[in-house]
PDB file of C-alpha atoms in Angstrom:
ATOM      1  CA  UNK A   1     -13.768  32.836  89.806  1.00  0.00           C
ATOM      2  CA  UNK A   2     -16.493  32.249  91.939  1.00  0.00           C
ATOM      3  CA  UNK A   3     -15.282  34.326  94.583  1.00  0.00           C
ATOM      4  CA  UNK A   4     -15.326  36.754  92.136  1.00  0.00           C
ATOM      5  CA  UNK A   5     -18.492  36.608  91.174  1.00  0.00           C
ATOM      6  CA  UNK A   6     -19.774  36.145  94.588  1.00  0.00           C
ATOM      7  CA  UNK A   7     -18.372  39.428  95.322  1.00  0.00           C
ATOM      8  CA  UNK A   8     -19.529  41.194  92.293  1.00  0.00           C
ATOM      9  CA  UNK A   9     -23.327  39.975  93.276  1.00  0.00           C
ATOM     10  CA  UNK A  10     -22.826  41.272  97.112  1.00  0.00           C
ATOM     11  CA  UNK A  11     -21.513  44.908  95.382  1.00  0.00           C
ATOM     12  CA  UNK A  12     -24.440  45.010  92.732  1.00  0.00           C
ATOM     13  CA  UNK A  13     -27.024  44.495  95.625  1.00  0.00           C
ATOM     14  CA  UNK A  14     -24.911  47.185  98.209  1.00  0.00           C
ATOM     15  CA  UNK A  15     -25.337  49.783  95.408  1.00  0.00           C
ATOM     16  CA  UNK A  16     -28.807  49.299  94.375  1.00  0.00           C
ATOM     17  CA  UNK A  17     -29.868  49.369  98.067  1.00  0.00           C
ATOM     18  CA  UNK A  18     -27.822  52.550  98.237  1.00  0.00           C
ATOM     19  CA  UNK A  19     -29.743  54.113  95.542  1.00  0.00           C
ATOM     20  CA  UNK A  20     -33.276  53.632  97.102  1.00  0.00           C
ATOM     21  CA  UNK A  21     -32.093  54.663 100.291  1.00  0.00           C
ATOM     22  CA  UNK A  22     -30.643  58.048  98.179  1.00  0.00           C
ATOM     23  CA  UNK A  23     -33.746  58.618  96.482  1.00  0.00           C
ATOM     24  CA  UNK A  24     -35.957  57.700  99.446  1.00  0.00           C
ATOM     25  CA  UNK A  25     -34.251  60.522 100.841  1.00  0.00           C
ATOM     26  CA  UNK A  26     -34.370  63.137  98.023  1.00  0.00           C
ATOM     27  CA  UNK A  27     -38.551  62.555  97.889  1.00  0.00           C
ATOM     28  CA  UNK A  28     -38.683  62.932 101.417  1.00  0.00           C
ATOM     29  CA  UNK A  29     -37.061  66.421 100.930  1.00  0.00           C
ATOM     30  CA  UNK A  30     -39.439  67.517  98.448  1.00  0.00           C
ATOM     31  CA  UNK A  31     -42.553  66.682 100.051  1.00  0.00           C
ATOM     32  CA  UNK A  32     -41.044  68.348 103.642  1.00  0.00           C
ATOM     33  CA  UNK A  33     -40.193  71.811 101.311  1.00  0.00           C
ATOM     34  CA  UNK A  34     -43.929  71.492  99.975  1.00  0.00           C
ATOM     35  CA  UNK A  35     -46.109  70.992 103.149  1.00  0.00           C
ATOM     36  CA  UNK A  36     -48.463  74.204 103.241  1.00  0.00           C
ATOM     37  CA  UNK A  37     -47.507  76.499 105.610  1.00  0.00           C
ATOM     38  CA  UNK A  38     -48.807  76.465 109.260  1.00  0.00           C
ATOM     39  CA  UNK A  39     -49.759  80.350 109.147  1.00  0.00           C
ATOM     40  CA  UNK A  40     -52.897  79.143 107.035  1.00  0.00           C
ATOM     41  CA  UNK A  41     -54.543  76.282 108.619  1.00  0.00           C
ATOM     42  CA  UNK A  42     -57.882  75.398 106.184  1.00  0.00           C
ATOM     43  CA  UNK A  43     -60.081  72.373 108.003  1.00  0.00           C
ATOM     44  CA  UNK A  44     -58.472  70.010 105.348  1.00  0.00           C
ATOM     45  CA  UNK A  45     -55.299  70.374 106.383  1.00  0.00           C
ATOM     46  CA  UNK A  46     -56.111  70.085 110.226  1.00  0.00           C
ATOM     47  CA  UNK A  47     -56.445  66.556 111.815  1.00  0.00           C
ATOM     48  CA  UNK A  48     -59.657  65.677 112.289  1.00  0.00           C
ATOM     49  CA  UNK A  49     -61.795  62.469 112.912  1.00  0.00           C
ATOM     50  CA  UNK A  50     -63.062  60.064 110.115  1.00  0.00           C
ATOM     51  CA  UNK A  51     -66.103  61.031 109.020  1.00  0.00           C
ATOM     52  CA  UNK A  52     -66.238  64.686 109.947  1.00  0.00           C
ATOM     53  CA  UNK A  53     -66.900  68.057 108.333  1.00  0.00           C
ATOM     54  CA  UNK A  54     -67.460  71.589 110.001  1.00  0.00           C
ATOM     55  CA  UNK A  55     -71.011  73.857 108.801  1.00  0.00           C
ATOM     56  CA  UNK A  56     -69.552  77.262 109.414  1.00  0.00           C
ATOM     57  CA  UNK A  57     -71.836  80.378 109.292  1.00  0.00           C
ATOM     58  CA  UNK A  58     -70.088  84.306 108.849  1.00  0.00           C
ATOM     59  CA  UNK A  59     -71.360  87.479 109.733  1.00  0.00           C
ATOM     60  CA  UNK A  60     -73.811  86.582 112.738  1.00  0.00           C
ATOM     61  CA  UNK A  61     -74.700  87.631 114.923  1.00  0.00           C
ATOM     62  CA  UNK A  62     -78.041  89.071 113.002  1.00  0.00           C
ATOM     63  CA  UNK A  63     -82.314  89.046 113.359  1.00  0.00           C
ATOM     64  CA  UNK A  64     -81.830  85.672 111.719  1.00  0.00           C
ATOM     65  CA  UNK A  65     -79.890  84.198 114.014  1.00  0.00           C
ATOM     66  CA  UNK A  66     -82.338  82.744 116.269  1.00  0.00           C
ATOM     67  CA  UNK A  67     -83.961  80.594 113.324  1.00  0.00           C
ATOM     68  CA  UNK A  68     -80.587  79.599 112.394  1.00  0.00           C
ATOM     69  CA  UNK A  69     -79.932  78.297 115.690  1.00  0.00           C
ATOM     70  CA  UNK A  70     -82.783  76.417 116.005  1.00  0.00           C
ATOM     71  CA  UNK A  71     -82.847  74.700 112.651  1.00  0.00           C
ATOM     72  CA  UNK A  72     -79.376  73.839 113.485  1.00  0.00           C
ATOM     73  CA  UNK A  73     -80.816  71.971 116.480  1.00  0.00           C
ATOM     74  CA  UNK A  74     -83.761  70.999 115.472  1.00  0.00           C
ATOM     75  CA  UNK A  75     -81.603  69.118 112.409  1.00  0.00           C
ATOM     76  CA  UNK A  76     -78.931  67.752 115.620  1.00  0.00           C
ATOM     77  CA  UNK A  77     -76.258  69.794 114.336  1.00  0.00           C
ATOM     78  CA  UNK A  78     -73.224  71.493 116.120  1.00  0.00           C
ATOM     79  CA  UNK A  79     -71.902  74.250 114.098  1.00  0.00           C
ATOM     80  CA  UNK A  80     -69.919  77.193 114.018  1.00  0.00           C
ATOM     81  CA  UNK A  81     -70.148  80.748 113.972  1.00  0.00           C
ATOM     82  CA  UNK A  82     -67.516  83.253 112.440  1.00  0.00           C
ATOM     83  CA  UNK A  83     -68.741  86.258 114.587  1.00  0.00           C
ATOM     84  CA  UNK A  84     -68.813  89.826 113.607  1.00  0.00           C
ATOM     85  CA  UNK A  85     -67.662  91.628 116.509  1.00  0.00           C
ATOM     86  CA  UNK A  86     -69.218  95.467 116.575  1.00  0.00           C
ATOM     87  CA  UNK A  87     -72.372  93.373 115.755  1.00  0.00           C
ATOM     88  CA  UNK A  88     -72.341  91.577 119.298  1.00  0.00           C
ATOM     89  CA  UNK A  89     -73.886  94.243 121.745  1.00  0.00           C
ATOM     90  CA  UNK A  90     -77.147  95.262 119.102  1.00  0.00           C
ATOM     91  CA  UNK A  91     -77.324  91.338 119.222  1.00  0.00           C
ATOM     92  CA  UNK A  92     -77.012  90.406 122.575  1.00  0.00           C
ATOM     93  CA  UNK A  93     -80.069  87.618 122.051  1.00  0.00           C
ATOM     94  CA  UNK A  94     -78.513  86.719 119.259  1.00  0.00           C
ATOM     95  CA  UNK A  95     -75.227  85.809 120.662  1.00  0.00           C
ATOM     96  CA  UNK A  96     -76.643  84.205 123.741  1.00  0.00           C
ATOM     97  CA  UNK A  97     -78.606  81.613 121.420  1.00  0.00           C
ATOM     98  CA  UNK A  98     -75.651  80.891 119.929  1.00  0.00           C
ATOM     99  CA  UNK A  99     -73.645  80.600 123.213  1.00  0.00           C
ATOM    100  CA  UNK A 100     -76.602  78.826 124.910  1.00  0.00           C
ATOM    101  CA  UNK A 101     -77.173  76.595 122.046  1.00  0.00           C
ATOM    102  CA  UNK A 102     -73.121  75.377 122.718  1.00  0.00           C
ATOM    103  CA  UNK A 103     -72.453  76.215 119.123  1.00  0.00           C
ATOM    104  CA  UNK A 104     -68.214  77.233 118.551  1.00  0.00           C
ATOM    105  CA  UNK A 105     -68.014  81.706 118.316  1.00  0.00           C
ATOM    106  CA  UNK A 106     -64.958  82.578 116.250  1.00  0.00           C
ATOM    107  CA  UNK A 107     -63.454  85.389 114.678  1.00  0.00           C
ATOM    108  CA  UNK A 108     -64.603  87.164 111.630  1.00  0.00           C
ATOM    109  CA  UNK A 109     -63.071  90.472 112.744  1.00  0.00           C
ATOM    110  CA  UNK A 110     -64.459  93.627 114.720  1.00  0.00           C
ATOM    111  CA  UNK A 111     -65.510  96.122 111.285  1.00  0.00           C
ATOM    112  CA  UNK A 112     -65.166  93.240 108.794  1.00  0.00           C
ATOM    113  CA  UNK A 113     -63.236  95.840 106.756  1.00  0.00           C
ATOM    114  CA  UNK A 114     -61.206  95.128 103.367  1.00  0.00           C
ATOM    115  CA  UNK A 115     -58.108  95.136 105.511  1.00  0.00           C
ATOM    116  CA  UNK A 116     -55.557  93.982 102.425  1.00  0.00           C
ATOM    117  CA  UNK A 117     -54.160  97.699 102.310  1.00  0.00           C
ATOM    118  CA  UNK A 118     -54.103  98.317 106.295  1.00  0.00           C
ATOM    119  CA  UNK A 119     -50.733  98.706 108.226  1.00  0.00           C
ATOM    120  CA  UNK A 120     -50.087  95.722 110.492  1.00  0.00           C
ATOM    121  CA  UNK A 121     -51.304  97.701 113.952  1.00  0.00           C
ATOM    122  CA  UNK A 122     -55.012  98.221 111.941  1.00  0.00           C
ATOM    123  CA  UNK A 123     -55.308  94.541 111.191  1.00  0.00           C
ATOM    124  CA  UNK A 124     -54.103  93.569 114.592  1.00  0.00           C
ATOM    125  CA  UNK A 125     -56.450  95.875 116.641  1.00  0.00           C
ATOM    126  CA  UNK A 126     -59.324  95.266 115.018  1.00  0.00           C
ATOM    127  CA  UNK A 127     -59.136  91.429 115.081  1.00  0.00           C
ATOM    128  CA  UNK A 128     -58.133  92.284 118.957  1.00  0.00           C
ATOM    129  CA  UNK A 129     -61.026  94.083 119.435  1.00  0.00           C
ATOM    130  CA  UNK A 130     -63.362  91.154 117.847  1.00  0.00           C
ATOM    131  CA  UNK A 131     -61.376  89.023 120.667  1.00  0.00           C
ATOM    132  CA  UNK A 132     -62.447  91.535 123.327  1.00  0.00           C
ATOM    133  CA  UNK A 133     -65.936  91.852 122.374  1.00  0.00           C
ATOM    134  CA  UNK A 134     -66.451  87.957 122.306  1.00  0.00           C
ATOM    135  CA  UNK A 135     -65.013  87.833 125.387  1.00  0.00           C
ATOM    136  CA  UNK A 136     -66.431  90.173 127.153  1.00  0.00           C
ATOM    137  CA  UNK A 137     -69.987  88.783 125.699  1.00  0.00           C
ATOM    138  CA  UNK A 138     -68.944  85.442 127.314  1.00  0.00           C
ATOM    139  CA  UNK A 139     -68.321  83.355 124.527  1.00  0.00           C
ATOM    140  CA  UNK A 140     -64.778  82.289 125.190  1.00  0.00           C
ATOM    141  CA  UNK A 141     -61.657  82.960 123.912  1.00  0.00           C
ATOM    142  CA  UNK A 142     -61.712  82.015 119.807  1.00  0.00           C
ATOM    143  CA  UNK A 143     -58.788  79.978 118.545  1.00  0.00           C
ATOM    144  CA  UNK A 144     -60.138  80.784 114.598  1.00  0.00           C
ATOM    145  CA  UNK A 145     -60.250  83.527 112.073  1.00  0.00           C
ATOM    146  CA  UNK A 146     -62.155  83.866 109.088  1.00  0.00           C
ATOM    147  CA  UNK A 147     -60.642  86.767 107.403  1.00  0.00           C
ATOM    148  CA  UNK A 148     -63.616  89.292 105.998  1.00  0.00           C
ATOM    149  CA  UNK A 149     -63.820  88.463 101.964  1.00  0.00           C
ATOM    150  CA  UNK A 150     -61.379  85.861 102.475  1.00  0.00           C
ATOM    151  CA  UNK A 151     -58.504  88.123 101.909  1.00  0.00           C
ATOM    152  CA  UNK A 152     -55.297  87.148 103.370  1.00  0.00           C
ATOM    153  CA  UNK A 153     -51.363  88.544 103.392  1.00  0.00           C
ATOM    154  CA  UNK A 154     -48.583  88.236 104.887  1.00  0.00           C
ATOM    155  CA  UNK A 155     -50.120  91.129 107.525  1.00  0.00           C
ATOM    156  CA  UNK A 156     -52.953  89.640 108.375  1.00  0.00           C
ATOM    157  CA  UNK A 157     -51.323  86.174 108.971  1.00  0.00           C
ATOM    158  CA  UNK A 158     -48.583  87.841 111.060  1.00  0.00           C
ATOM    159  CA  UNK A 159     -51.170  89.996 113.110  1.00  0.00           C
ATOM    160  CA  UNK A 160     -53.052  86.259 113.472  1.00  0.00           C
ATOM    161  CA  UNK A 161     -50.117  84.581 114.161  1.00  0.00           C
ATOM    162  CA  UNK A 162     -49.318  87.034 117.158  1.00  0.00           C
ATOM    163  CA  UNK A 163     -52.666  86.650 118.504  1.00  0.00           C
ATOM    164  CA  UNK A 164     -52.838  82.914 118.384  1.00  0.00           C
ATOM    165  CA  UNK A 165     -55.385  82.748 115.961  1.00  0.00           C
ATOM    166  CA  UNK A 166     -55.435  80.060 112.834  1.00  0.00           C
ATOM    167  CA  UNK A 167     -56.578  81.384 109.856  1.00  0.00           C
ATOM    168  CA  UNK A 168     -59.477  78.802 108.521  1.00  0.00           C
ATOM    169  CA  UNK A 169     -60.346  79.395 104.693  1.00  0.00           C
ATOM    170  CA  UNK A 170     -63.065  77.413 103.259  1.00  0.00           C
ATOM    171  CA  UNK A 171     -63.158  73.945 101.423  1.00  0.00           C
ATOM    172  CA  UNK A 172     -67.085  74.860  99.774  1.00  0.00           C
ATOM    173  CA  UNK A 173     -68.314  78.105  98.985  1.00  0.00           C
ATOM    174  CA  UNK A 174     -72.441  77.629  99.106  1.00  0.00           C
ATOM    175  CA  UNK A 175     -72.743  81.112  96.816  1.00  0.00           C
ATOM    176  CA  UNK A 176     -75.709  81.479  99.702  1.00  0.00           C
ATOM    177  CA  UNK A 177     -73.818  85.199  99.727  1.00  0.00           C
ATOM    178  CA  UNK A 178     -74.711  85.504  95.806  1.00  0.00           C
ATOM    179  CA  UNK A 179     -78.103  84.368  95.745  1.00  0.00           C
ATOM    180  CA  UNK A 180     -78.228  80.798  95.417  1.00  0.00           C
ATOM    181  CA  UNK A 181     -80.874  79.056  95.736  1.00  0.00           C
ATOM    182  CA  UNK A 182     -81.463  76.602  99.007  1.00  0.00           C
ATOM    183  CA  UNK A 183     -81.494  74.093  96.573  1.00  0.00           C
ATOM    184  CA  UNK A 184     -78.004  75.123  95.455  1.00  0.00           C
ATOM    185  CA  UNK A 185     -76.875  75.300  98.792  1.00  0.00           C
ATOM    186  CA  UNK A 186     -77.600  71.771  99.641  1.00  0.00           C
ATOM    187  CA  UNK A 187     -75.528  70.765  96.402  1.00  0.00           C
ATOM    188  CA  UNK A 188     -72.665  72.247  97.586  1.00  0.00           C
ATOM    189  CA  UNK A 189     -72.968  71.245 100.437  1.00  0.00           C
ATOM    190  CA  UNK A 190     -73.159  67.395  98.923  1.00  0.00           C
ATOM    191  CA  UNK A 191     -69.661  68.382  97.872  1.00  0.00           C
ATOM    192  CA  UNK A 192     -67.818  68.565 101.521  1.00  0.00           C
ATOM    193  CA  UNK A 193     -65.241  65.608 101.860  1.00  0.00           C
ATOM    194  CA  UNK A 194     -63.644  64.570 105.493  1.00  0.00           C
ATOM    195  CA  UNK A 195     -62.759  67.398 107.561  1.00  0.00           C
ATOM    196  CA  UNK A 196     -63.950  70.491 104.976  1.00  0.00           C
ATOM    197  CA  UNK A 197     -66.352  73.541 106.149  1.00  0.00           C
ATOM    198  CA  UNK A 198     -68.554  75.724 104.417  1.00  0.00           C
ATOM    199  CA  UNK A 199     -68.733  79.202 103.857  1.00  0.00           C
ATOM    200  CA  UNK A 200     -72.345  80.087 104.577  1.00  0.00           C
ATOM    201  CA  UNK A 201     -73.874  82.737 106.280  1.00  0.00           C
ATOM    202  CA  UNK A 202     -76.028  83.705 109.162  1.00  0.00           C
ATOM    203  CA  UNK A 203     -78.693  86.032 107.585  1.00  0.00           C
ATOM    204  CA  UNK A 204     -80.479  84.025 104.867  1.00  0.00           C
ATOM    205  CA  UNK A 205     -83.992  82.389 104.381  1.00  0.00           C
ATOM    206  CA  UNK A 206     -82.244  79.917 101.599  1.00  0.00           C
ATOM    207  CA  UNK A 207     -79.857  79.166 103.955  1.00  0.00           C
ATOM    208  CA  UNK A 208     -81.851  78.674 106.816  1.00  0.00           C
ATOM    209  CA  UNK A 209     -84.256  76.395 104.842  1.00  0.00           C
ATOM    210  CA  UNK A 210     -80.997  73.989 103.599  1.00  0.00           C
ATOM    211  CA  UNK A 211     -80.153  73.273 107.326  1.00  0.00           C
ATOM    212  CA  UNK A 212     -82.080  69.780 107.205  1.00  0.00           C
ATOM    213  CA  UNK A 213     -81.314  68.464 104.109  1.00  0.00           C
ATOM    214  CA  UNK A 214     -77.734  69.513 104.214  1.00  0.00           C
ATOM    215  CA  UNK A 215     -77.522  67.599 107.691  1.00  0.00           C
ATOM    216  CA  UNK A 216     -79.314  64.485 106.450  1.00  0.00           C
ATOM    217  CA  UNK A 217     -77.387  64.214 102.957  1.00  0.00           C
ATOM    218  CA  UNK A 218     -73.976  64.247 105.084  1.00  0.00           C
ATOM    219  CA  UNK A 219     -75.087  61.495 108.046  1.00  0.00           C
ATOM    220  CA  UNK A 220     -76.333  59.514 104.495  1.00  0.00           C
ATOM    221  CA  UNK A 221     -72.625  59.833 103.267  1.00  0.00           C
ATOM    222  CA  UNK A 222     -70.875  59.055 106.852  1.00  0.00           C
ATOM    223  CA  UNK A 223     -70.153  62.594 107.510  1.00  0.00           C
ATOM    224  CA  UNK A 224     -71.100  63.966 111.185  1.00  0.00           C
ATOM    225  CA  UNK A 225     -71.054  67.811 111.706  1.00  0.00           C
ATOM    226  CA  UNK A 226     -68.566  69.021 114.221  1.00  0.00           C
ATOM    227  CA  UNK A 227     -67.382  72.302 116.052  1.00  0.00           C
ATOM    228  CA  UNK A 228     -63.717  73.913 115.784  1.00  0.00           C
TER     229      UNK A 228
END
């Protein structure tokens, strides 16, 4: 008898480890079938040190660029810059701060076009020709794209995809695009968490005026700017 039950014991504890290990398995599964897809890439989802966030600025490069730049600095502040690319060569001063200033230039396309209804050769030669024009400018060859109005398919990712560029969609929306107020802006901007970015933009007094405050609230939570 207690053989038996000796052996009863050692075939209760064989199946119940058998179970875990089967539904160990099973959850595994699931959360490998739900990881987001790598054709959209948002900061959260990219590895990035403790304690870091990205202050990304669309549609430079513009007249207000310069004081952009330079509150930037003056705040300590690396950023980055989701370039417009036909507006490059009526910027040229522009760009250079930017470039000069060691700031990251990335893609925002060439026309920064509604591109949701254009055939996959339209998307890809305009965010080509963005590539070119950056380029050619000398600022490197951008590894990001912010797609205009942050509208995305399955074209525009492929066209991306083919051009080695990750698509980067933003984790706070400052509204500085919708008139908010600078005082607005720095209260989103109180909302970034470990490796978000804003959506702000280069052509805005509101915005320009937030660059301090925004800077000092994140160092006063931990959070350090930094450049894709």
């Amino acid at each position: 008898m207690k053989n038996k039950s000796n052996f009863i014991v050692k075939a209760k504890v064989f199946l119940a480890a058998l179970f875990v290990s089967m539904f160990t398995s099973n959850c595994s599964e699931v959360e490998k079938n739900t990881e987001p897809q790598n054709s959209i890439n948002s900061a959260q989802n990219m590895r990035v040190a403790a304690g870091s966030v990205y202050l990304c600025f669309d549609d430079g490069p513009t007249s207000n660029t310069l004081t952009l730049v330079n509150n930037l600095k003056n705040a300590g502040a690396t950023s980055t810059f989701f370039i417009w690319g036909n507006r490059i060569s009526s910027n040229s001063a522009a760009f250079n701060a930017i470039k000069n200033a060691g700031f990251s230039i990335q893609n925002h396309s060439y026309t920064h076009q509604h591109m949701l209804n254009w055939t996959y050769t339209q998307v890809f030669n305009d965010i080509k020709q963005c590539q070119t024009a950056i380029q050619n400018a000398g600022g490197g060859t951008p590894k990001y794209f912010r797609p205009p109005f942050l509208e995305v398919n399955a074209t525009i990712k492929s066209a991306c995809s083919a051009l080695g560029l990750t698509i980067v969609m933003p984790t706070v929306d400052t509204q500085d695009w919708n008139g908010a107020s600078t005082s607005s802006i720095v209260s989103a901007c109180n909302n970034l968490q470990n490796g978000g970015n804003t959506l702000m933009h280069d052509g805005y007094s509101t915005t320009n005026a937030a660059i301090g405050t925004i800077v000092s609230n994140l160092r006063g939570r931990g959070l350090t700017p930094i450049k894709y």
